[in-house]
XYZ file of C-alpha atoms in Angstrom:
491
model
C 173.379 97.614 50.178
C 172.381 94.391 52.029
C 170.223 95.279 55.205
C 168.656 93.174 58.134
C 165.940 95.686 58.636
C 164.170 98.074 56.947
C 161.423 100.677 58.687
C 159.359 102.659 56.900
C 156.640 105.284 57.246
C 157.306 106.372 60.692
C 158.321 109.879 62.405
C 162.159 110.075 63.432
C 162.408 111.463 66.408
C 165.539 113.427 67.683
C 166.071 116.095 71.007
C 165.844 119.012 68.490
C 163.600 117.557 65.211
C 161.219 115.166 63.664
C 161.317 113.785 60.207
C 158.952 112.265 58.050
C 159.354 110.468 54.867
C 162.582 108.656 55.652
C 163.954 105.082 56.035
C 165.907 103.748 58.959
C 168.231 100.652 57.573
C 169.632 98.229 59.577
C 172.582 96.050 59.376
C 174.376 93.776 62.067
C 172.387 95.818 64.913
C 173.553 98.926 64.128
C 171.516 101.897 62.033
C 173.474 102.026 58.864
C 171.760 104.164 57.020
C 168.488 107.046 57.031
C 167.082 107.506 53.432
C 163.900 107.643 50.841
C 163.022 104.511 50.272
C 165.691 102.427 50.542
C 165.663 98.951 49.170
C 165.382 95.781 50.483
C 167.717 92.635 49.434
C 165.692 88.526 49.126
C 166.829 88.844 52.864
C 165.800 92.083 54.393
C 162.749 92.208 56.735
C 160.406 95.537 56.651
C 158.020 96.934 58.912
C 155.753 99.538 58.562
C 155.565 101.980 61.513
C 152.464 103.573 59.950
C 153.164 106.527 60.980
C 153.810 106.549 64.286
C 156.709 108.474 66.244
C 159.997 106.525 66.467
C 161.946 107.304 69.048
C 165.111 105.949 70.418
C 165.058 103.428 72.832
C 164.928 104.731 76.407
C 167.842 105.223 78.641
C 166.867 104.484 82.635
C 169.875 106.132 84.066
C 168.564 105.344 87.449
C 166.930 101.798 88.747
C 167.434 99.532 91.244
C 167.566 96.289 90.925
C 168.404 92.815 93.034
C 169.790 95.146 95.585
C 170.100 93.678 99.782
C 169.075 96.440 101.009
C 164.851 95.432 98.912
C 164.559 92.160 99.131
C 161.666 91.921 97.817
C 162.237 94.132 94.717
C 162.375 93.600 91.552
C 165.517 90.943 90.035
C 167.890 91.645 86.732
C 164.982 89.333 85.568
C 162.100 91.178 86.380
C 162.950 94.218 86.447
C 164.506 94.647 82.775
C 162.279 92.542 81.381
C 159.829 95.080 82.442
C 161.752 97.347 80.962
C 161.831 96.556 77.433
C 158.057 96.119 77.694
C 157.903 99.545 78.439
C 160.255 100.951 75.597
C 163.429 101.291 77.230
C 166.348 99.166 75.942
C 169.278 100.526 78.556
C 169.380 100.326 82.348
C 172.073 101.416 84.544
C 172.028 100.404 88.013
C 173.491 100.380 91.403
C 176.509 98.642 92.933
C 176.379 99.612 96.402
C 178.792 100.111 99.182
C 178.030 99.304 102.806
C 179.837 101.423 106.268
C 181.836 98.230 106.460
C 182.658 97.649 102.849
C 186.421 98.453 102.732
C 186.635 97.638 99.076
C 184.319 98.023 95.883
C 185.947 95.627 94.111
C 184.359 92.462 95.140
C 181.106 94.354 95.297
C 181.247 95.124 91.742
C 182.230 91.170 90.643
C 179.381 90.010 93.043
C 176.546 92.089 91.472
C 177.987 92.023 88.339
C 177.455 88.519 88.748
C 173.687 88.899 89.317
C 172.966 90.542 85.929
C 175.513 88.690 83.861
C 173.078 86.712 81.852
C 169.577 87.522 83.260
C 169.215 90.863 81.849
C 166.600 91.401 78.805
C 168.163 94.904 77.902
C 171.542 96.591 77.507
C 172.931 97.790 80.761
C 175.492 99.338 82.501
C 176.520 99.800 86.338
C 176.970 102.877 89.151
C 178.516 103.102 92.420
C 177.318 104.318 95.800
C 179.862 105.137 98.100
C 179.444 105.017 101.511
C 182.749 104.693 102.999
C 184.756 106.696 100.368
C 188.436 105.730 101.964
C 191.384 107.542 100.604
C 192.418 103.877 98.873
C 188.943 103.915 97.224
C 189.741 106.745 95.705
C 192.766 106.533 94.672
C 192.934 102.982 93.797
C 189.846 101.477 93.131
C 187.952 104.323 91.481
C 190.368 104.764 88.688
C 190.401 100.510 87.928
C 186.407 100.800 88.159
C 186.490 103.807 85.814
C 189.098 102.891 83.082
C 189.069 99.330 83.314
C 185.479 98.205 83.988
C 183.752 101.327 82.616
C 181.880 102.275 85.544
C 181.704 106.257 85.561
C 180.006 107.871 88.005
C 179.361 107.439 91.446
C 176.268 108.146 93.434
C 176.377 110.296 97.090
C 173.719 110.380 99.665
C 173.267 113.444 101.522
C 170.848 111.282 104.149
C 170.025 108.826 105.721
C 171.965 107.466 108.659
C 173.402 104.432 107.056
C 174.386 106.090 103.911
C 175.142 110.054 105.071
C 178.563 111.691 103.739
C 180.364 114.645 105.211
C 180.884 117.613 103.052
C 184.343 116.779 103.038
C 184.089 113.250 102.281
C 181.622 114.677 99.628
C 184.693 117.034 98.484
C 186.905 114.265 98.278
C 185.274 111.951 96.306
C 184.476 114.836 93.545
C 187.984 115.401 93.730
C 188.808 112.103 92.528
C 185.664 111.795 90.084
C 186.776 115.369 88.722
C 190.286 113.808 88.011
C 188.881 110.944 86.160
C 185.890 112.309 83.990
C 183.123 110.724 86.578
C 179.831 112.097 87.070
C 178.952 112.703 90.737
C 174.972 112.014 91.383
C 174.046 113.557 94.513
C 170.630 112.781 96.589
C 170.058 115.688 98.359
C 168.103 116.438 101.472
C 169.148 117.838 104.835
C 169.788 115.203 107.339
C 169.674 116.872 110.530
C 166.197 118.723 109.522
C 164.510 115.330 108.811
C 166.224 113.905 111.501
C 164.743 116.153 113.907
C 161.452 116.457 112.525
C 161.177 112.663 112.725
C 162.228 112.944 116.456
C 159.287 115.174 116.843
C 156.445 113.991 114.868
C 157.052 110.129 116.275
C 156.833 111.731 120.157
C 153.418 113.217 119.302
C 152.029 109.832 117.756
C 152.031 110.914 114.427
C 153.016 107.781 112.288
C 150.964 107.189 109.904
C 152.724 106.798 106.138
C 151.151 110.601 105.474
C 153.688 112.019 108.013
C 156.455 110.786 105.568
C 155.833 113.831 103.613
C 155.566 115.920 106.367
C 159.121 114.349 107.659
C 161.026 116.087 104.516
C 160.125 119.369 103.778
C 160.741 121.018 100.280
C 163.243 123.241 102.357
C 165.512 120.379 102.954
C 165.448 119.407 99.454
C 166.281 123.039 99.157
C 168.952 123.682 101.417
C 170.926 120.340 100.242
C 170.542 121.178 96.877
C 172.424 124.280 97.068
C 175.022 123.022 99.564
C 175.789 120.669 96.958
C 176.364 122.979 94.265
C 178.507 125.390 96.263
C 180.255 122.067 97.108
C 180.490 121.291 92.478
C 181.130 125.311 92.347
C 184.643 124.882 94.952
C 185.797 121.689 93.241
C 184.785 122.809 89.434
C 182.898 119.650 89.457
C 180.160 118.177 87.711
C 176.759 116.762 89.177
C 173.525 115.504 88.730
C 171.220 116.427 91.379
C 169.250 113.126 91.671
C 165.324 112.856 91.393
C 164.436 116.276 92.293
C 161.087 117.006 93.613
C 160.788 120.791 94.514
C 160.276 123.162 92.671
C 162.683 125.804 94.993
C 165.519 122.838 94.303
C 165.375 122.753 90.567
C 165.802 126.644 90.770
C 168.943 126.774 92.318
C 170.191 124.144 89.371
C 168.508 126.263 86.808
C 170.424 129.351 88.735
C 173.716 127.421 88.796
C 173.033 126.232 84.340
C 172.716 130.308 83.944
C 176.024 130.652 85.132
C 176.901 127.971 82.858
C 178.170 125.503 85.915
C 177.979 121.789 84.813
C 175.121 121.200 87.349
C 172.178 118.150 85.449
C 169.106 117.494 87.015
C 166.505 114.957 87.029
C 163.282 113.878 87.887
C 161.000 110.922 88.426
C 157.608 110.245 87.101
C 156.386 109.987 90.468
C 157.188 114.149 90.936
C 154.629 114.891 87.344
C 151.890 113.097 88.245
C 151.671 112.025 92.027
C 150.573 114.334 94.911
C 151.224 113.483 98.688
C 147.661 112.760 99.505
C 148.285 109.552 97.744
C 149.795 108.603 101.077
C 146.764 108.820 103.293
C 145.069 105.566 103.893
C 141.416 104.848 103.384
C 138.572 103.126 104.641
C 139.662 99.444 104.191
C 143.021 100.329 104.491
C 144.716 102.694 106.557
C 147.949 101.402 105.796
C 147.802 101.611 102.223
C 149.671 105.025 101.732
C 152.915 102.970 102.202
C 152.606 102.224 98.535
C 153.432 105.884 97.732
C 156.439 106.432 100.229
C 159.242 107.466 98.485
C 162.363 109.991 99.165
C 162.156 112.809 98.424
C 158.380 112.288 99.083
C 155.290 113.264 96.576
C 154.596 117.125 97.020
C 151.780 118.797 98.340
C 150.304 120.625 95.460
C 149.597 120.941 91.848
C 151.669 124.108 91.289
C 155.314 121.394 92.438
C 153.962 119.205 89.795
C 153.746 120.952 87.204
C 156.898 122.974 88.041
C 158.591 119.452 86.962
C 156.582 119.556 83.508
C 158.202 123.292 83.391
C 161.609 122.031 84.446
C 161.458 119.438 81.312
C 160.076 121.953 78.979
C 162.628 124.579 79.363
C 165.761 122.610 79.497
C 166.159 122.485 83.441
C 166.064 119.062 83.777
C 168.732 116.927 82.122
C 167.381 113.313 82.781
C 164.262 111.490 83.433
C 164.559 108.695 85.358
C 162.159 105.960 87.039
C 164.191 105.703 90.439
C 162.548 102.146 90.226
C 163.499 101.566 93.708
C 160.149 99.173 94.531
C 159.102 96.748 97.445
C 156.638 94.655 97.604
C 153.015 95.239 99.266
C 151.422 92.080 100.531
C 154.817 90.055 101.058
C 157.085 89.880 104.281
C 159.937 92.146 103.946
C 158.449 94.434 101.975
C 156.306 98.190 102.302
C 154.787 96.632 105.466
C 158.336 96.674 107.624
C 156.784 99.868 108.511
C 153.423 98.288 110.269
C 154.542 97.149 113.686
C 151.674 95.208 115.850
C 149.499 96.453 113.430
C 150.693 100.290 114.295
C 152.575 102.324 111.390
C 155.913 103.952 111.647
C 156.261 105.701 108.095
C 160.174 106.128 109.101
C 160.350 101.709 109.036
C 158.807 101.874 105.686
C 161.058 101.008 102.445
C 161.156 103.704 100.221
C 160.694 103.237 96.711
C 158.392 103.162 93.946
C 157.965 100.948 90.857
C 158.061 102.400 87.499
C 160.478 100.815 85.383
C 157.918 99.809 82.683
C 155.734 102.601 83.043
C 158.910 105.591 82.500
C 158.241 106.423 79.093
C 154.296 106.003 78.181
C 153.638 108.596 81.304
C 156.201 111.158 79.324
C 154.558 110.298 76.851
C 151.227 111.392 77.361
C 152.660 114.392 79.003
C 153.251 114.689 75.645
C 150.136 114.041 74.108
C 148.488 116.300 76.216
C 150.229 119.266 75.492
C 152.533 119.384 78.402
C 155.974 119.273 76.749
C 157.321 118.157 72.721
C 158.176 115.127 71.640
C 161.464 116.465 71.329
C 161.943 117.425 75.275
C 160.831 113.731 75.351
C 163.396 112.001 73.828
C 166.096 114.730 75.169
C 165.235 113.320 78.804
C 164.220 109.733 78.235
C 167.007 108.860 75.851
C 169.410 111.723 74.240
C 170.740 113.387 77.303
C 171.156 110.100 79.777
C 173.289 108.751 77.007
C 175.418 111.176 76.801
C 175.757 112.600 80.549
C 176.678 108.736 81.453
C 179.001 107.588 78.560
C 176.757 105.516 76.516
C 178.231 107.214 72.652
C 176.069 104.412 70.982
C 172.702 105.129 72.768
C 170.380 107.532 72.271
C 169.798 108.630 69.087
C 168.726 107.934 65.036
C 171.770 108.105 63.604
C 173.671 105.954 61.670
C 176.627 104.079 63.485
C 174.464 103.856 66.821
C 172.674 100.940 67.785
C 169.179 100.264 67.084
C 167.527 100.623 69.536
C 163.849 101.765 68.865
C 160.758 102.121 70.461
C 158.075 102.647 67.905
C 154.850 104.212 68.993
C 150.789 103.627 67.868
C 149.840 106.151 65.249
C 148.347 109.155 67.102
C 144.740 107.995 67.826
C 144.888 104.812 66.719
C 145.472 102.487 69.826
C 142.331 101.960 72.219
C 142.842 103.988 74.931
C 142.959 102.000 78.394
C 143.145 101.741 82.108
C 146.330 100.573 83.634
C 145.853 97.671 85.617
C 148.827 96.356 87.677
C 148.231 92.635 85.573
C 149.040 94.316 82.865
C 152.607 94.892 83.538
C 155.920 92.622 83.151
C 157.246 93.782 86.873
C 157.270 91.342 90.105
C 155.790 94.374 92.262
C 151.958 93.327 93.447
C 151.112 97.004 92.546
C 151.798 100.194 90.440
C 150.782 103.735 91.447
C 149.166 104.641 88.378
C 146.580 102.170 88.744
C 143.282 103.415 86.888
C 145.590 106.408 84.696
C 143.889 105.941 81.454
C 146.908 105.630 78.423
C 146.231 106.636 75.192
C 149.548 105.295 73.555
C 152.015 102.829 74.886
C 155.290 101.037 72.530
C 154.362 98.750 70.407
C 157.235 97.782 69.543
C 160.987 97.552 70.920
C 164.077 97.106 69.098
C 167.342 95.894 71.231
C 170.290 96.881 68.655
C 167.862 95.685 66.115
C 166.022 92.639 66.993
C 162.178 92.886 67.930
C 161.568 92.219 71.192
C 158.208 93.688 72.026
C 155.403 93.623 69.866
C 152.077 94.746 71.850
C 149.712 93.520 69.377
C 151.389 89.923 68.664
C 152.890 87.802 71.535
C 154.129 90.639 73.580
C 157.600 90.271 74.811
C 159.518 87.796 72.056
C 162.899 88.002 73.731
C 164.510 85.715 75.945
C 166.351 86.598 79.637
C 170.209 87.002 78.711
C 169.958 89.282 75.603
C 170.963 92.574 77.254
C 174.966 92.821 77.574
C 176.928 94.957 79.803
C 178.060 97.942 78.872
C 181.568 99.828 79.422
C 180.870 103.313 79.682
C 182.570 106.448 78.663
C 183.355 109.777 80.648
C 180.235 111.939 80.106
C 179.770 113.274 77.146
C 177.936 116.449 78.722
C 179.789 120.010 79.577
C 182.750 119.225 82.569
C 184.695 120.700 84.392
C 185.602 124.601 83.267
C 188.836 125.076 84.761
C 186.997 127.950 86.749
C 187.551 128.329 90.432
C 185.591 130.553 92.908
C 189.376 132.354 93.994
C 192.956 131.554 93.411
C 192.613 128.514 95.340
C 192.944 125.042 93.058
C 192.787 121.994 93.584
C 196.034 119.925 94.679
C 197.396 118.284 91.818
């Protein structure tokens, strides 16, 4: 057999295994084949992973790019170029509705329009609905679904601008039930941080620390389980988006026992980041605005590492960057929140970078003991494939595309500090500044081409190599047919 590609002498990496001693062949961009020693033809290339861990290339199931609502964020440019730099070859992102927005369908054209040759990876598209009209649904959701390939839908819980009803909530999984759509939920209770905001901002407490103080864990909480009595009713699936307490990942692990299709996920931010990051200091007092995100970095060590527990025993079913950054130092950006030089942490943009930096901070979770390489790849790349329709992402396996992120044998890369210069991003800073790495890709595959190589030129791509991708229903547990009484839903 003629192949492109051969790779040898690395570990295969799957949610459930590793394997040594075998070949991964590639032909046309796809994996055709896994063997011992396979051979190569006059025109095959080989490389030699010497040993490290292969593992599929990541799936970020939840960024946000080139978006009007952060202007000065990170473009299709940017931020996937960024991407592949850090190991992840798929990006799915958000087309998002407005109040006024009467239709998605221009929406979708016009930002499809953005990435349409200025992405470095593969990536596909979501939808936030904000004014979910009965047309919407009925209309446009099933053209944007079966035509376009755009399956699921994001709901916001919060947030003036962006706040649904439970019945609008109701509706729209109604509709997303009835066409295989996954429902991704950002939960927090409105009317709690609403009124704690009222409260904190009459007694002159503004500065970005109070952000965390704003939005409780209860909130998180409360939301959380609304929503899944809200998926329970409607025999509905969801993803509870970036979840940050450890109280709200319990009620999804509660709901999973009872074998309801209820997915988590969680954010880098949630493992390593605690919400003292948001105090200023001496030369700056403003400087906590960097770490302002919703929901906001938790108080103590025992949240964090109830998100390394929630990847380690199956709880959570994605792990996702939420790259939702702004700048620092640039109009428009973090400092919206700093007004005649006083702060109002409710005016500052929420949002982190971490695009890039997604799958080396798993990884040394990894590497330190916290979780397998195998809850690894089920988070970063296995799971997001499937729950969002991506059948060709994901895995080793013949048939799927290569796409491969090969790591440094263990030990053998210099260990470093992360320095903000070092990264591909447009952000003018990265939380993890000074977080020593020891291991980082060193190379990326994009359905079988190199382009990353740490050691040699860095990124060897060009802008315009990632194509869009028409998604699939999930390919996760759905709906059960299983109501709470004799009511069903109206056909």
């Amino acid at each position: 057999m003629d192949l492109d590609l051969i790779i040898k002498n690395g570990v295969l990496v799957s949610a459930s295994d590793t394997i040594q001693g075998q070949d991964i062949g590639i032909l046309h961009g796809k994996i055709t084949c896994i063997g011992t020693d396979l051979r190569p033809s006059a025109g095959t290339s080989i490389l030699d992973a010497e040993g490290g861990y292969i593992t599929p290339g990541g799936v970020d199931s939840h960024v946000h790019l080139e978006q009007v609502n952060c202007p000065t964020g990170d473009t299709w440019e940017t931020g996937t170029r960024s991407a592949i730099c850090g190991g992840t070859t798929t990006v799915i992102a958000f087309v998002s509705q407005a109040r006024q927005h009467e239709s998605l369908l221009p929406l979708v054209e016009e930002y499809s329009a953005l990435a349409h040759g200025n992405s470095y990876c593969d990536y596909g598209l979501h939808l936030i609905l904000t004014n979910p009209t009965m047309r919407i649904l009925k209309e446009e959701l099933p053209i944007l679904a079966l035509e376009q390939g755009i399956t699921s839908v994001k709901l916001y819980m919060t947030y003036d601008a962006m706040k649904l009803r439970d019945r609008e909530i109701l509706d729209i999984m109604t509709a997303a039930r009835k066409l295989g759509m996954t429902t991704m939920i950002h939960a927090e209770n409105h009317d709690m941080i609403d009124l704690i905001i009222e409260t904190l901002e009459a007694e002159g407490k503004t500065e970005p620390y109070y952000h965390c103080v704003s939005r409780p864990m209860i909130a998180e909480s409360e939301a959380t389980y609304r929503a899944i009595s809200l998926a329970e009713l409607m025999d509905a699936p969801i993803l509870l988006v970036h979840v940050s307490a450890p109280i709200a990942m319990q009620h999804i692990r509660d709901a999973q026992t009872r074998l309801l299709p209820i997915y988590g996920e969680t954010c880098p931010q949630y493992l390593w980041l605690l919400a003292e990051r948001l105090k200023g200091t001496e030369t700056d007092h403003f400087c906590g605005a960097k770490a302002v995100c919703s929901p906001p970095l938790r108080e103590t060590p025992a949240e964090t590492d109830a998100m390394w527990r929630s990847i380690a025993n199956g709880t959570a079913t994605t792990f996702s960057s939420d790259h939702a950054p702004s700048k620092y130092h640039v109009e428009g950006g973090k400092k919206l929140g700093l007004i005649e030089g006083k702060p109002f942490f409710a005016k500052i943009p929420n949002g982190l970078p971490g695009l890039e930096t997604r799958l080396p901070l798993l990884m040394k979770g990894v590497l330190e003991g916290r979780i397998t390489i195998q809850d690894f790849v089920r988070v970063t790349s296995s799971n997001p494939a499937k729950l969002y329709g991506l059948p060709s992402k994901g895995a080793i396996l013949p048939g799927k595309d290569a796409d491969l992120c090969i790591w440094y044998p263990q030990g053998s890369m210099k260990p470093f500090e992360l320095d903000n210069s070092m990264l591909h991003h447009d952000i003018d800073y990265t939380p993890y500044d000074g977080m020593e790495f020891a291991n980082w890709p060193r190379y990326t595959f994009l359905r079988g081409q190199l382009v990353w190589q740490r050691d040699q030129g860095g990124l060897i791509s060009k802008m315009g190599d990632g194509k869009y991708i028409k998604r699939t229903g999930s390919l996760l547990p759905g709906p059960r047919n299983v109501f709470v009484n004799e009511w069903r839903l109206p056909v």
